[in-house]
Coordinates of C-alpha atoms in Angstrom, one line a residue:
X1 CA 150.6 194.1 193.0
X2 CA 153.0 193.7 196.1
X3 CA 152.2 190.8 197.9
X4 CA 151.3 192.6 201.7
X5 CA 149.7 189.1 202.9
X6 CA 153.4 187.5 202.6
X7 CA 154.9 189.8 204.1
X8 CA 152.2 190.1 207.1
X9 CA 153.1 186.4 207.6
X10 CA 155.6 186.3 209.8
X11 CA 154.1 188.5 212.7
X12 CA 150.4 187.5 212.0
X13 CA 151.9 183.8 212.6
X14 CA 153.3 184.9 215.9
X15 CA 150.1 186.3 217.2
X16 CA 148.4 183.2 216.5
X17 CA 147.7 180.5 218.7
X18 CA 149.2 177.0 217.6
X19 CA 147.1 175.4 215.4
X20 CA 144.4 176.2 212.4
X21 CA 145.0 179.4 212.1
X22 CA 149.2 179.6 211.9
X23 CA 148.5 176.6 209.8
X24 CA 146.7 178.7 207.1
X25 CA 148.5 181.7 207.7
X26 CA 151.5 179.7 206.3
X27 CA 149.8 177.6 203.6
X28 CA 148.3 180.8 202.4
X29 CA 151.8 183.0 202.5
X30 CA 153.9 180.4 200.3
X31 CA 150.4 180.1 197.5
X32 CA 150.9 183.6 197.7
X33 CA 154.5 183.6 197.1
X34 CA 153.9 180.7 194.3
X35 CA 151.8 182.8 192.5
X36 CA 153.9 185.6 192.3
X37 CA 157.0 183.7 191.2
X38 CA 155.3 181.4 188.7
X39 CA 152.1 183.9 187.6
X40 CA 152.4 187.4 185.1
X41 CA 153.5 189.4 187.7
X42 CA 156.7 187.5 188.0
X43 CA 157.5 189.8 184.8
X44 CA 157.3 192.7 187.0
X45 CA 160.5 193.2 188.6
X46 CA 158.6 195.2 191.9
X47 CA 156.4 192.2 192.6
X48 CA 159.1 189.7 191.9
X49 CA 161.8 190.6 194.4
X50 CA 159.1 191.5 197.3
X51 CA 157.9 187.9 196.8
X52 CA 161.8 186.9 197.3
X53 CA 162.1 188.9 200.7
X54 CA 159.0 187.6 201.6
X55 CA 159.9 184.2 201.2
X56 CA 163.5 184.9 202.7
X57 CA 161.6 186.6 206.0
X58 CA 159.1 183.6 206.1
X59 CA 162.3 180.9 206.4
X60 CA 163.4 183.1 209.1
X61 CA 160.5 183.5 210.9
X62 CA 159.2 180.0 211.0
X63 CA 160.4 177.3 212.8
X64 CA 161.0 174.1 211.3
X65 CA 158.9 171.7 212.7
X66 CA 156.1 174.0 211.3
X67 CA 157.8 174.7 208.1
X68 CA 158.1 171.2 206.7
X69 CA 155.0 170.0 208.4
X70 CA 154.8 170.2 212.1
X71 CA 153.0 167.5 214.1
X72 CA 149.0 169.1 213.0
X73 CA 147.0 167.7 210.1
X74 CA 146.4 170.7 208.2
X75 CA 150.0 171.2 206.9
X76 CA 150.5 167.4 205.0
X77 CA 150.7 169.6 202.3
X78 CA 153.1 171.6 203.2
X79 CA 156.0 169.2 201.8
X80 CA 154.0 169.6 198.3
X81 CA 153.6 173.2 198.5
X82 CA 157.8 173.8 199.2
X83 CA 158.8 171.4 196.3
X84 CA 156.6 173.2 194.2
X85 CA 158.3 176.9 195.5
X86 CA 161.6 175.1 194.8
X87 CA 160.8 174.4 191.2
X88 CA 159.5 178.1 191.0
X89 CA 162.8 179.2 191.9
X90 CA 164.8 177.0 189.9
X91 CA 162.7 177.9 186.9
X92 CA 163.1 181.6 188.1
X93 CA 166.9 181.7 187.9
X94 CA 167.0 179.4 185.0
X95 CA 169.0 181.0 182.1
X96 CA 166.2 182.6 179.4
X97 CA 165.8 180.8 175.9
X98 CA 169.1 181.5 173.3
X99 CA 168.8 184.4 171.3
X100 CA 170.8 185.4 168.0
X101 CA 171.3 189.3 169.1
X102 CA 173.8 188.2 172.1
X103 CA 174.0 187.7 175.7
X104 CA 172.3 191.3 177.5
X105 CA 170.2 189.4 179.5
X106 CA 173.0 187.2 181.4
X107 CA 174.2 189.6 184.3
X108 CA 170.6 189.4 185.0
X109 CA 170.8 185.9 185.6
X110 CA 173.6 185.9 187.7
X111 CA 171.7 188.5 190.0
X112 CA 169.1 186.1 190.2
X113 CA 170.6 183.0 190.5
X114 CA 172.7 184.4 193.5
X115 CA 169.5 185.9 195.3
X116 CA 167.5 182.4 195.1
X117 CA 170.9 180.2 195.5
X118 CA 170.7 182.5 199.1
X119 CA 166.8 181.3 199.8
X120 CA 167.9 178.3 198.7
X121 CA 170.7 177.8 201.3
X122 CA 168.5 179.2 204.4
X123 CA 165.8 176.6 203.4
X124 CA 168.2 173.8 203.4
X125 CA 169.8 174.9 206.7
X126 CA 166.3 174.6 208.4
X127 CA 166.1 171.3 206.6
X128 CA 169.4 170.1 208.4
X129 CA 168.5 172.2 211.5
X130 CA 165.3 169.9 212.0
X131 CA 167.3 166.3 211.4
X132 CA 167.1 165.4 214.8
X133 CA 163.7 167.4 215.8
X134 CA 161.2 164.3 216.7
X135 CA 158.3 166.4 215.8
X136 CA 158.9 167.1 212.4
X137 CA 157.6 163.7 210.8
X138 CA 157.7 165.4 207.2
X139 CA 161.3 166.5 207.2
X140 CA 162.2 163.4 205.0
X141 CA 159.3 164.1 202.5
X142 CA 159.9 167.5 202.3
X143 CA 163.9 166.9 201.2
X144 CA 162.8 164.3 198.8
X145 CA 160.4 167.2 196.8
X146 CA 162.9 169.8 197.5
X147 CA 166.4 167.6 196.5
X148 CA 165.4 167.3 192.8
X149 CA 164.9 171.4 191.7
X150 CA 167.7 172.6 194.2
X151 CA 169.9 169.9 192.6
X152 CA 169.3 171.7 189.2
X153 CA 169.6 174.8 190.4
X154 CA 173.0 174.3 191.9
X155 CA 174.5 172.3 188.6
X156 CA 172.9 174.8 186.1
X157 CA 174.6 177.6 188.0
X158 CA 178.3 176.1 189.7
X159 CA 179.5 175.5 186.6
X160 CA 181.3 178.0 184.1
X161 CA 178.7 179.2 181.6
X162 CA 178.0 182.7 179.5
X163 CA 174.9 183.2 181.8
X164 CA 176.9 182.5 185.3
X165 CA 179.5 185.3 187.2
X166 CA 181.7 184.3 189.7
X167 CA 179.2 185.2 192.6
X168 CA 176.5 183.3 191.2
X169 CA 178.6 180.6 190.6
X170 CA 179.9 180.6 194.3
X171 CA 176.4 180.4 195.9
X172 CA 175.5 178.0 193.6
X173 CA 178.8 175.4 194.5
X174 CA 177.7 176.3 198.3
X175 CA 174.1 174.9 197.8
X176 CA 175.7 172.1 196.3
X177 CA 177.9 170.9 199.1
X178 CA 175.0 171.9 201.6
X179 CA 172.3 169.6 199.6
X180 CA 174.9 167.0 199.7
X181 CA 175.6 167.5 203.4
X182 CA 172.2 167.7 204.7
X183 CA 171.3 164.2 202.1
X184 CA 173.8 162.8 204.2
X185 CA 176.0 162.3 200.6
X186 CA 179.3 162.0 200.4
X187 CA 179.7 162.9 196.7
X188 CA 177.7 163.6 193.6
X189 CA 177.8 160.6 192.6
X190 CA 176.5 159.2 195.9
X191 CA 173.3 161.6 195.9
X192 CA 172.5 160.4 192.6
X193 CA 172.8 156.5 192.1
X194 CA 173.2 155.7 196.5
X195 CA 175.8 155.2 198.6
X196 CA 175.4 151.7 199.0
X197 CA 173.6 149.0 197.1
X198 CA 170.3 149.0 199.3
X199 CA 170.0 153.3 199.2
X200 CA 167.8 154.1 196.1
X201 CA 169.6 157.0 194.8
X202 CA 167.5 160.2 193.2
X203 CA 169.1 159.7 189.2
X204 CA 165.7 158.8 188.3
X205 CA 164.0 161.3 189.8
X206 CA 166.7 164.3 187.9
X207 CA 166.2 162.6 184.8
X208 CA 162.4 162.8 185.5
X209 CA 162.2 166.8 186.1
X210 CA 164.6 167.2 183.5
X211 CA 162.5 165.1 181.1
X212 CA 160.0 167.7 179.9
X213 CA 162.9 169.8 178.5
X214 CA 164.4 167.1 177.0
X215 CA 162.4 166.4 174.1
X216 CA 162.9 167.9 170.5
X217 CA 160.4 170.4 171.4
X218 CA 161.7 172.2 174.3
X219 CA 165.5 171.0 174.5
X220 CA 166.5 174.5 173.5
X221 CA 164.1 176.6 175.7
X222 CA 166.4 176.4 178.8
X223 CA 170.0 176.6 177.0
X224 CA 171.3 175.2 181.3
X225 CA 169.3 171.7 180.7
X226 CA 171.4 170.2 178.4
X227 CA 174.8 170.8 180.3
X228 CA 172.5 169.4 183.6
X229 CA 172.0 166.6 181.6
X230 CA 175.3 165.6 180.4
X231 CA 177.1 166.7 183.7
X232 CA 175.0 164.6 186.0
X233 CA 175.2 161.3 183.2
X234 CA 178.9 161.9 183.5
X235 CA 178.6 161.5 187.7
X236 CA 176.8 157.8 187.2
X237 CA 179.3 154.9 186.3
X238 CA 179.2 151.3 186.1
X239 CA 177.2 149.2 187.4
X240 CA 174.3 152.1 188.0
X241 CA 173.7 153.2 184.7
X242 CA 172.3 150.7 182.7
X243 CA 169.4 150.5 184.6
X244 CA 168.6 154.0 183.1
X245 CA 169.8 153.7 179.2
X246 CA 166.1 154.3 178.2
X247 CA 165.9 157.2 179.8
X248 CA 169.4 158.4 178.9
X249 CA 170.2 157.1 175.6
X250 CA 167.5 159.4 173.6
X251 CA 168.3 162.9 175.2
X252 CA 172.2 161.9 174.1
X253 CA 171.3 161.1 170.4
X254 CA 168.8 164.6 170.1
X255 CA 171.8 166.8 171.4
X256 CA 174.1 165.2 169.2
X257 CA 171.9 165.3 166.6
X258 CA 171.8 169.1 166.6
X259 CA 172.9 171.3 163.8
X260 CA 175.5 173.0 166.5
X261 CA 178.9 172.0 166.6
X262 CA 178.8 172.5 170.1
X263 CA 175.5 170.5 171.0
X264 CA 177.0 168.1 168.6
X265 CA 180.1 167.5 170.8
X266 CA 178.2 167.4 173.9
X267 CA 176.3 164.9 172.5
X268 CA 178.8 162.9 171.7
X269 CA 180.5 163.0 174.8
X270 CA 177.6 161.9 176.6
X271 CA 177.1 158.7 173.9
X272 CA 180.4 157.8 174.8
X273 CA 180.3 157.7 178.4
X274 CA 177.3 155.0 177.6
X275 CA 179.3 153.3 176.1
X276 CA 181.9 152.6 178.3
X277 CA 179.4 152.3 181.2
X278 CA 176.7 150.5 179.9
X279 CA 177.5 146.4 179.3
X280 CA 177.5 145.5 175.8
X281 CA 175.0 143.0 175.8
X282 CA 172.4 146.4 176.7
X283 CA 174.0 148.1 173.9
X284 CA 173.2 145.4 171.4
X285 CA 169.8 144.5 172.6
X286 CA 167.3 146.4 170.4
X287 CA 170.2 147.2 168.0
X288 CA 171.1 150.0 170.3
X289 CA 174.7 150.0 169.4
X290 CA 173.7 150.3 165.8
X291 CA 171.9 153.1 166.2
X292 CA 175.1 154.6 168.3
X293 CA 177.3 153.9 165.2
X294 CA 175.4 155.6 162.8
X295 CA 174.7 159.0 164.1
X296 CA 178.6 158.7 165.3
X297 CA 179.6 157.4 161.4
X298 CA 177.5 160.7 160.0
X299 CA 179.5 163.3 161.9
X300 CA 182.8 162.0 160.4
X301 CA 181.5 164.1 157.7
X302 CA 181.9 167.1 158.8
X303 CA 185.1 169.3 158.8
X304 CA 184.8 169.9 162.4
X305 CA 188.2 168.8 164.3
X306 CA 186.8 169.2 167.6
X307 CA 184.1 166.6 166.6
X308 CA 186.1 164.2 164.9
X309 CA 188.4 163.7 167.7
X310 CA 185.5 163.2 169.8
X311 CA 183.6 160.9 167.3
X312 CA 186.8 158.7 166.7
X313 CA 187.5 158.0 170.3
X314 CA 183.9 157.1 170.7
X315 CA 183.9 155.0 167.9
X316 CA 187.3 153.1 168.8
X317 CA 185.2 152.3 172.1
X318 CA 182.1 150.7 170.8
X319 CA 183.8 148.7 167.8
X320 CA 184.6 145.9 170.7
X321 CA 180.4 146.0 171.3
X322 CA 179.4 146.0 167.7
X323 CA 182.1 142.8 166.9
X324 CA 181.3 140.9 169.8
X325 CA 179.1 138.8 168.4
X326 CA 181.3 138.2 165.4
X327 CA 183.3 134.8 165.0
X328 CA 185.5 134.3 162.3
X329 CA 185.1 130.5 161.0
X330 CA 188.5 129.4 159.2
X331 CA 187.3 128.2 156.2
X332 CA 186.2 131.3 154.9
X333 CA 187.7 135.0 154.1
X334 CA 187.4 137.5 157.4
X335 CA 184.4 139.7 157.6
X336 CA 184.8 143.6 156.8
X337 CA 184.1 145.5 160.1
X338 CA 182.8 148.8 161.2
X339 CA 186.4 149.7 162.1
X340 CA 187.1 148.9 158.2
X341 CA 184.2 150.7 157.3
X342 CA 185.5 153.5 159.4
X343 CA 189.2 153.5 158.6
X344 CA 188.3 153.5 154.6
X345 CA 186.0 156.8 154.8
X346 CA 189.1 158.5 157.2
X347 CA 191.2 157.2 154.6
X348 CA 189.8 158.9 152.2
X349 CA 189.1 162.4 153.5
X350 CA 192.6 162.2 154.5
X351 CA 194.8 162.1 151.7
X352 CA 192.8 165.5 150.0
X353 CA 193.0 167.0 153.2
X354 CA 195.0 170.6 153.5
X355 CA 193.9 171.8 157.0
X356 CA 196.5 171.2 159.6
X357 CA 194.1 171.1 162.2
X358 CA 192.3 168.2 160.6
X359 CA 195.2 166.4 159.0
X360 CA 196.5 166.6 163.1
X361 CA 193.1 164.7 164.2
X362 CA 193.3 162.2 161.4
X363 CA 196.8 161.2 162.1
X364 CA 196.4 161.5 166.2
X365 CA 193.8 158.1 165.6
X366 CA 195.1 156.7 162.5
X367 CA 197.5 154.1 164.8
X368 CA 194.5 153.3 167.4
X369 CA 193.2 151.8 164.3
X370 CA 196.2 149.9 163.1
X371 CA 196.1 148.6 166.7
X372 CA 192.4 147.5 166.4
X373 CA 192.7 145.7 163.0
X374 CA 196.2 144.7 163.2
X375 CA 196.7 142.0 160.3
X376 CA 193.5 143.1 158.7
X377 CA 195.2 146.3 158.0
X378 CA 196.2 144.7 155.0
X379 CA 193.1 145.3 153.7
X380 CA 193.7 148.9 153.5
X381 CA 197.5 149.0 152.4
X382 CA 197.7 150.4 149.3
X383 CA 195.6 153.2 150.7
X384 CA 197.9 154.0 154.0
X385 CA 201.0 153.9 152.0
X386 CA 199.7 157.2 149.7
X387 CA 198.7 158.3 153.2
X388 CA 201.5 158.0 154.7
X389 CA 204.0 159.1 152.3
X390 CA 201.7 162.3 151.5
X391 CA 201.8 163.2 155.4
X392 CA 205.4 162.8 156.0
X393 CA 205.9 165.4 152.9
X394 CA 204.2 168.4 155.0
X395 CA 205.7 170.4 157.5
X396 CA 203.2 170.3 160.1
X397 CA 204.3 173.2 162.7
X398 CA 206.5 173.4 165.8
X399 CA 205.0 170.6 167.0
X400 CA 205.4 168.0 164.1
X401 CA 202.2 166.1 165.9
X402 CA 201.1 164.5 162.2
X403 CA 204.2 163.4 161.1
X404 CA 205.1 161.9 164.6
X405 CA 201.9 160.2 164.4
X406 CA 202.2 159.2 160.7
X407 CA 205.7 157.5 161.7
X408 CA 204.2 155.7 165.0
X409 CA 201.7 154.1 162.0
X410 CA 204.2 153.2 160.2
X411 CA 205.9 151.5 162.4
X412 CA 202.9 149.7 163.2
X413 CA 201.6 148.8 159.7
X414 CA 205.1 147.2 159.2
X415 CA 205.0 145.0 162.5
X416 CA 201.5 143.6 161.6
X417 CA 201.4 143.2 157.7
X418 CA 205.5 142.9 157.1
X419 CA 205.4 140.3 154.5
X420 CA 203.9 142.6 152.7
X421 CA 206.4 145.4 153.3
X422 CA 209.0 144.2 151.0
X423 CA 207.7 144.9 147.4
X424 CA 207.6 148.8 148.9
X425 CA 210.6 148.8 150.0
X426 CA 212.0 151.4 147.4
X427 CA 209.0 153.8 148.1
X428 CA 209.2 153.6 151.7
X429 CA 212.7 154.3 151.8
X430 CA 212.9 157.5 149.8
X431 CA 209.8 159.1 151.9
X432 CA 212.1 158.4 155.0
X433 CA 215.4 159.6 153.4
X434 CA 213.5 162.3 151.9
X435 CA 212.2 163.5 155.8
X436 CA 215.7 162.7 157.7
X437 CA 217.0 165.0 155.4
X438 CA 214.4 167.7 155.5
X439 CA 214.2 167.8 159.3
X440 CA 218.1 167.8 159.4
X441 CA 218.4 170.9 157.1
X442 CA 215.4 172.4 158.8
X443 CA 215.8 176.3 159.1
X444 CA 212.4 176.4 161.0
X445 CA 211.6 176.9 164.7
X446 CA 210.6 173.3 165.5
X447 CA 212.7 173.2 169.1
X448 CA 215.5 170.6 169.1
X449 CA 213.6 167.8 171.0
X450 CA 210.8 167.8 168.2
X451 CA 213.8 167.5 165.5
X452 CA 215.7 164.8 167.8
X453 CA 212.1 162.5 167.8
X454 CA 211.3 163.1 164.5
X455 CA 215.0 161.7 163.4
X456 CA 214.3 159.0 166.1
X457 CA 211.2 157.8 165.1
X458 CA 212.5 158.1 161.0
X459 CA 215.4 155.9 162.0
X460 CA 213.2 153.0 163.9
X461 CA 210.7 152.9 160.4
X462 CA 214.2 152.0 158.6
X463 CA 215.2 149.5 160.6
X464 CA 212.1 147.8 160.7
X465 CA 212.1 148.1 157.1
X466 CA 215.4 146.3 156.8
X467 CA 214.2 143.9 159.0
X468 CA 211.1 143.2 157.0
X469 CA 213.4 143.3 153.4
X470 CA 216.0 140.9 154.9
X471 CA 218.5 143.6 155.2
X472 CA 218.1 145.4 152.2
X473 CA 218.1 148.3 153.3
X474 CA 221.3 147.9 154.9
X475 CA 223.2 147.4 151.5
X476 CA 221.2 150.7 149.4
X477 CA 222.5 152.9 152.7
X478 CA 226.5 151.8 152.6
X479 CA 226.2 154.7 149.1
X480 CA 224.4 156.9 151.0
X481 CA 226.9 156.9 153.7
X482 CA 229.5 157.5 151.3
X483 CA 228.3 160.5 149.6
X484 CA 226.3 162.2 152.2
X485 CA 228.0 165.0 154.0
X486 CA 225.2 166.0 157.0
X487 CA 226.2 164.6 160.1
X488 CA 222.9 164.3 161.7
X489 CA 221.6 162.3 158.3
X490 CA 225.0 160.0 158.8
X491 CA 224.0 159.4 162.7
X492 CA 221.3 158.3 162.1
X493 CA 221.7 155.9 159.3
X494 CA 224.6 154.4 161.4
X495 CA 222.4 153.6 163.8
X496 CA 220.8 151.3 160.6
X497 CA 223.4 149.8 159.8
X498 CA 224.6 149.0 163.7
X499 CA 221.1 147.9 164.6
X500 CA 221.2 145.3 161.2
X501 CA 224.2 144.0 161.7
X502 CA 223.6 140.2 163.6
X503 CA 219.6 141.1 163.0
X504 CA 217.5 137.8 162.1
X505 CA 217.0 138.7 158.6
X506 CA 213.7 136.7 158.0
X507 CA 211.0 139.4 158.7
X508 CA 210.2 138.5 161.7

């Protein structure tokens, strides 16, 4: 049915004399226009975009002071009755439930999303028309009701998603840097947590509309929320966001909780910005950070490179929240840690691993947690050694990022456990040989400056080694030096044998 009272609004409401009857003439125009956008007929594309013009023509038409509330008593409720069009709208344009068969229905978005991001910048326009009107006592109310769903709106729809098109995505950033403008906001970040201490910033009231879709239930009906969600947590740092961890923390462990490699990263992401932005002693409390560690621990898992990467970074962050309350008391053997706990299960999906793209993200972290341990590495010796060797056996691409990696751990594990290093001295040595002479003879493509770091990095693991054998080394390469006849392999083992010579030869 089209919606002829809307659309007789505007000149009806001229007619009228100020008062009752303009009054209800608008009150009765935007129920109409509710109830089209948020009743069946909203299905029906006819009835749908008539109640869009008629709500673009009744913007137009009324004046602000009127619109948000005038100076009358009959239109208090007129703040109410524009937050709840604004949800309408934002529920209107919101991208339909994810389908298996494919993405048909997305252009249709986009058409949609542009044509309310449009009503959407003429309302807020009035909004910061009115700012200095003295007879519009409502103007703050109405902002307040209307912040919240046009906030949505504009982050569901600026950024780069399958259901967004360039032009939907342009209106969208526009009502964006108009809310911010006309909230007086200097940033994102200022609209949601204040732009000074004593502003109460709207973060709780987002996380409150976006609550109801939030929960295991719905979290998948509106495939925009969850980007909403982890976009606007990502805009709120320290020392704002603890205050919200109870309202944060769950949506981030259902999203990464998801079967989707994709939710499962976002997820993670958003776990991790908690925990660099949330004090520890929050963390701990309740045995938060427990609960953090083990739906991170139960990805690594999972043969996902994307979300190992992710998971090992997050995890390398929150092992300083998990062992601050540990203290080591002399008399008695060190504590494992969830860093040791960690390391050993990497350890061990490492050395069967065969996918590059894997072996890469293993090796990118392995050093971080040399770093992290550093003596206690020990612990894991005999384990990084098989590592270790096995990685610097396999040609890893152009890019050689494993076996660069592999020798930056190596180089570590000999600085923090070298009195250990000696009794592997003979092993060590050949899996270096073995690689200076592979990446010297290299017929590959690996460009030059890959081959020159490679032969750096090789050449740094032997002279530490000498160093930590009190100059063995030194001595088994004088018959190498003899007998070997490539002239990149002879550089570099010169450098050895230079770098040893008048070297303390006590390991230290």
């Amino acid at each position: 049915m089209e919606p002829h009272g809307c659309r007789e609004c505007p000149s009806r409401e001229g007619s009228s004399l100020p008062g009752e009857r303009a009054s209800s003439d608008l009150g009765q125009a935007l129920s109409q226009i509710l109830h089209h956008l948020t009743g069946l007929d909203s299905r029906r594309g006819k009835a749908r975009n008539a109640a869009l013009q008629d709500l673009s023509a009744l913007i137009e038409a009324t004046e602000g002071d009127e619109l948000f509330g005038g100076s009358g008593t009959s239109l208090r409720g007129m703040p109410e009755m524009l937050g709840q069009v604004a949800k309408a709208l934002e529920k209107y344009a919101a991208p339909p439930k994810e389908q298996g068969g494919g993405s048909d229905g997305h252009s249709e978005v986009a058409e949609k999303a542009a044509a309310v991001g449009l009503l959407f910048l003429k309302l807020l326009r009035k909004v910061g028309a009115a700012e200095n009107s003295l007879v519009c006592p409502a103007r703050k109310a109405c902002l307040r009701l209307l912040a919240g769903p046009i906030y949505i709106f504009a982050v569901s729809h600026s950024l780069e998603q399958a259901w967004t098109s360039p032009r939907s995505q342009d209106v969208a950033g526009q009502v964006l840097a108009v809310l911010l403008q006309v909230t007086e906001c200097a940033s994102v970040a200022g609209f949601l947590h204040g732009e000074n201490e004593d502003e109460k910033g709207r973060f709780t009231l987002i996380m409150g509309l976006l609550k109801p879709d939030l929960n295991k239930e719905t979290w998948k009906n509106n495939p925009a929320t969850k980007h909403v969600f982890s976009w606007t947590l990502q805009q709120v740092s320290r020392p704002w966001l603890n205050q919200h961890l109870e309202r944060i923390l769950p949506p981030s462990l259902l999203i990464s909780d998801d079967y989707q490699t994709e939710n499962k990263i976002l997820g993670v992401h958003c776990l991790h910005h908690i925990v660099l932005n949330v004090p520890a002693a929050d963390l701990l409390q309740y045995n938060r950070a427990q609960v953090v560690y083990h739906a991170l621990f139960n990805h690594l898992y999972t043969p996902e490179h994307h979300l190992i990467q992710a998971v090992l970074l997050c995890l390398l962050d929150l092992f300083p929240v998990l062992e601050k309350g540990l203290h080591w008391k002399g008399d008695a053997a060190r504590p494992t840690t969830h860093c040791d706990e960690v390391l050993q299960l990497i350890l061990t999906h490492m050395e069967p691993e065969h996918r590059l793209l894997l072996r890469r993200t293993y090796a990118r972290n392995l050093p971080a947690f040399v770093k992290r341990l550093g003596i206690l590495t020990v612990r894991h010796l005999k384990r990084l050694q098989r590592v270790i060797i096995g990685y610097l056996e396999v040609y890893d691409g152009p890019e050689e990022e494993a076996r660069l990696k592999i020798l930056e751990t190596l180089k570590l594990l000999m600085q923090y456990t070298w009195p250990r290093v000696s009794c592997r001295l003979v092993v060590l040595l050949k899996a270096l040989l073995k690689l200076l002479c592979d990446v010297a003879r290299d017929p590959s493509l690996t460009p030059e400056p890959i081959k020159s770091a490679l032969l750096e990095e090789a050449t740094d693991c032997l002279i530490l080694l000498d160093h930590c054998s009190q100059g063995r080394v030194k001595g088994l390469l004088a018959k190498i030096l003899q007998s070997c006849e490539d002239s990149k392999v002879v550089t570099c083992l010169r450098k050895v044998q230079q770098a040893s010579e008048g070297a303390p030869g006590d390991g230290t």
